[in-house]
Tab-separated table of C-alpha atoms in Angstrom:
chain	number	residue	atom	x	y	z
A	214	MET	CA	15.387	-1.363	-6.478
A	215	THR	CA	11.586	-0.958	-6.345
A	216	ALA	CA	10.084	1.375	-3.811
A	217	LEU	CA	7.716	-0.198	-1.395
A	218	THR	CA	5.502	1.911	0.797
A	219	CYS	CA	2.750	0.554	3.041
A	220	HIS	CA	-0.040	2.748	4.525
A	221	THR	CA	-3.182	1.791	6.388
A	222	PHE	CA	-6.339	2.685	4.623
A	223	ALA	CA	-7.254	5.343	7.328
A	224	GLU	CA	-3.984	7.067	6.675
A	225	VAL	CA	-4.842	7.584	3.088
A	226	VAL	CA	-8.561	8.219	3.000
A	227	GLY	CA	-9.468	9.054	6.433
A	228	SER	CA	-12.734	8.033	8.126
A	229	ALA	CA	-14.275	6.178	5.149
A	230	THR	CA	-16.370	3.118	6.320
A	231	ILE	CA	-15.392	-0.167	4.630
A	232	THR	CA	-17.541	-3.101	5.467
A	233	HIS	CA	-16.190	-5.970	3.302
A	234	VAL	CA	-12.425	-6.750	3.183
A	235	THR	CA	-10.428	-9.825	3.646
A	236	ALA	CA	-7.540	-8.336	5.681
A	237	ALA	CA	-7.985	-7.405	9.249
A	238	GLU	CA	-7.573	-3.689	8.229
A	239	PRO	CA	-7.752	-2.356	4.624
A	240	THR	CA	-4.170	-1.656	3.452
A	241	ILE	CA	-2.881	0.325	0.537
A	242	LEU	CA	0.346	-0.893	-0.905
A	243	ALA	CA	1.829	1.741	-3.304
A	244	THR	CA	4.534	0.182	-5.541
A	245	SER	CA	6.205	0.335	-8.789
A	246	GLY	CA	6.391	-2.880	-10.659
A	247	GLY	CA	4.767	-6.190	-9.954
A	248	HIS	CA	5.368	-8.220	-13.126
A	249	ARG	CA	8.222	-9.562	-15.106
A	250	ALA	CA	8.821	-11.399	-18.418
A	251	GLY	CA	7.811	-15.053	-18.383
A	252	THR	CA	9.380	-18.023	-20.150
A	253	ARG	CA	6.227	-19.822	-21.307
A	254	THR	CA	3.974	-16.752	-20.970
A	255	ARG	CA	4.690	-13.118	-21.963
A	256	LEU	CA	4.152	-11.879	-18.348
A	257	LEU	CA	4.431	-13.293	-14.824
A	258	PHE	CA	3.313	-11.715	-11.534
A	259	ASP	CA	6.503	-10.792	-9.551
A	260	ALA	CA	7.172	-10.510	-5.801
A	261	LEU	CA	5.268	-7.319	-5.346
A	262	VAL	CA	1.919	-8.809	-6.571
A	263	HIS	CA	2.448	-11.820	-4.361
A	264	HIS	CA	3.274	-9.486	-1.415
A	265	ALA	CA	0.036	-7.536	-1.956
A	266	VAL	CA	-1.866	-10.899	-1.971
A	267	ASP	CA	-0.078	-11.889	1.301
A	268	LEU	CA	-1.077	-8.542	2.941
A	269	SER	CA	-4.677	-9.077	1.792
A	270	GLY	CA	-4.895	-11.979	4.245
A	271	VAL	CA	-6.518	-14.465	1.731
A	272	HIS	CA	-6.323	-18.156	2.816
A	273	GLY	CA	-8.017	-21.267	1.528
A	274	ARG	CA	-9.275	-19.823	-1.685
A	275	ARG	CA	-8.016	-18.148	-4.859
A	276	PRO	CA	-7.364	-14.511	-4.301
A	277	ARG	CA	-9.472	-12.031	-6.190
A	278	ILE	CA	-7.434	-9.325	-7.991
A	279	LEU	CA	-9.022	-6.441	-9.649
A	280	TYR	CA	-6.888	-5.105	-12.463
A	281	VAL	CA	-7.200	-1.473	-13.608
A	282	GLY	CA	-5.206	-0.870	-16.671
A	283	THR	CA	-6.038	2.736	-17.421
A	284	ALA	CA	-2.345	3.648	-17.983
A	285	THR	CA	-2.367	1.429	-21.043
A	286	GLY	CA	-5.770	2.841	-22.163
A	287	ASP	CA	-7.499	-0.527	-21.074
A	288	ALA	CA	-5.625	-2.091	-23.908
A	289	GLU	CA	-7.055	-5.533	-24.457
A	290	HIS	CA	-3.863	-7.230	-25.344
A	291	VAL	CA	-2.228	-6.108	-22.101
A	292	THR	CA	-5.307	-7.137	-20.124
A	293	ALA	CA	-5.092	-10.575	-21.823
A	294	ARG	CA	-1.433	-10.954	-20.658
A	295	VAL	CA	-2.176	-9.721	-17.152
A	296	ALA	CA	-5.065	-12.333	-16.904
A	297	GLU	CA	-2.793	-15.084	-18.187
A	298	ALA	CA	-0.260	-14.142	-15.443
A	299	ALA	CA	-3.055	-14.214	-12.831
A	300	ARG	CA	-4.113	-17.703	-14.013
A	301	VAL	CA	-0.577	-19.009	-13.781
A	302	ALA	CA	-0.184	-17.511	-10.242
A	303	GLY	CA	-3.556	-19.227	-9.160
A	304	HIS	CA	-5.477	-15.860	-8.879
A	305	ASP	CA	-8.875	-14.908	-10.117
A	306	LEU	CA	-8.592	-11.587	-12.115
A	307	THR	CA	-11.291	-9.186	-12.946
A	308	PRO	CA	-10.429	-6.308	-15.367
A	309	LEU	CA	-12.036	-2.850	-14.392
A	310	GLN	CA	-12.183	-0.968	-17.653
A	311	LEU	CA	-12.775	2.770	-17.446
A	312	PHE	CA	-12.359	3.788	-21.240
A	313	PRO	CA	-14.740	5.046	-22.551
A	314	MET	CA	-17.095	4.166	-19.620
A	315	PRO	CA	-16.673	1.486	-16.738
A	316	ASN	CA	-17.542	-1.964	-17.860
A	317	VAL	CA	-19.342	-2.553	-14.457
A	318	GLU	CA	-22.565	-0.918	-13.090
A	319	ASP	CA	-21.256	-0.651	-9.532
A	320	VAL	CA	-17.692	0.407	-9.487
A	321	GLU	CA	-17.425	0.876	-5.765
A	322	GLY	CA	-18.922	-2.559	-5.087
A	323	THR	CA	-16.623	-4.155	-7.633
A	324	VAL	CA	-13.594	-2.618	-6.018
A	325	LEU	CA	-14.580	-3.617	-2.504
A	326	ALA	CA	-15.413	-7.229	-3.591
A	327	HIS	CA	-11.706	-7.883	-4.421
A	328	ASP	CA	-8.839	-8.719	-2.178
A	329	VAL	CA	-6.207	-6.746	-4.170
A	330	VAL	CA	-6.766	-3.730	-6.556
A	331	TRP	CA	-3.825	-3.536	-8.959
A	332	VAL	CA	-3.584	-0.199	-10.938
A	333	MET	CA	-1.236	-0.647	-13.732
A	334	GLY	CA	0.923	2.321	-14.705
A	335	VAL	CA	3.319	1.544	-17.516
A	336	ARG	CA	4.145	2.709	-20.970
A	337	TRP	CA	4.942	-0.149	-23.265
A	338	PRO	CA	7.731	0.308	-25.959
A	339	THR	CA	6.503	0.731	-29.434
A	340	CYS	CA	7.423	-1.645	-32.152
A	341	SER	CA	10.478	-0.517	-34.128
A	342	ARG	CA	9.181	-2.073	-37.394
A	343	CYS	CA	5.754	-0.384	-37.685
A	344	GLY	CA	5.905	2.313	-34.840
A	345	GLY	CA	2.317	1.530	-33.920
A	346	CYS	CA	1.906	-1.648	-32.064
A	347	THR	CA	3.473	-2.400	-28.703
A	348	ALA	CA	6.566	-4.601	-28.643
A	349	TRP	CA	7.001	-7.365	-26.139
A	350	THR	CA	10.397	-8.968	-26.683
């Protein structure tokens, strides 16, 4: 079973002033998971990502998801699969890359311009044939 913990933004960061959010109150949803293997795609968003979108309060437009893949070293093949999962789910996805430098000028503005910020933390299994690439079976 996946752990699910919801906190208000104020509970986590204190008295920071946030001026642009979709939800009535900024919310941090700390989870483990959020994706699963697809049938026609390698990756699909699972219930946790959909729950995060629901919590964001987005209605009448495509949800904007900011994807931070630092746990995979901003691996382009993982980012491409996450982007495909977002497309299938009907979400707009922007990757925020941090290696070796951020790919956007205004990191704070980029974060605040999105409805959901998904920080991926996963270690993919390595290929048993070559030992170097990641294996998605």
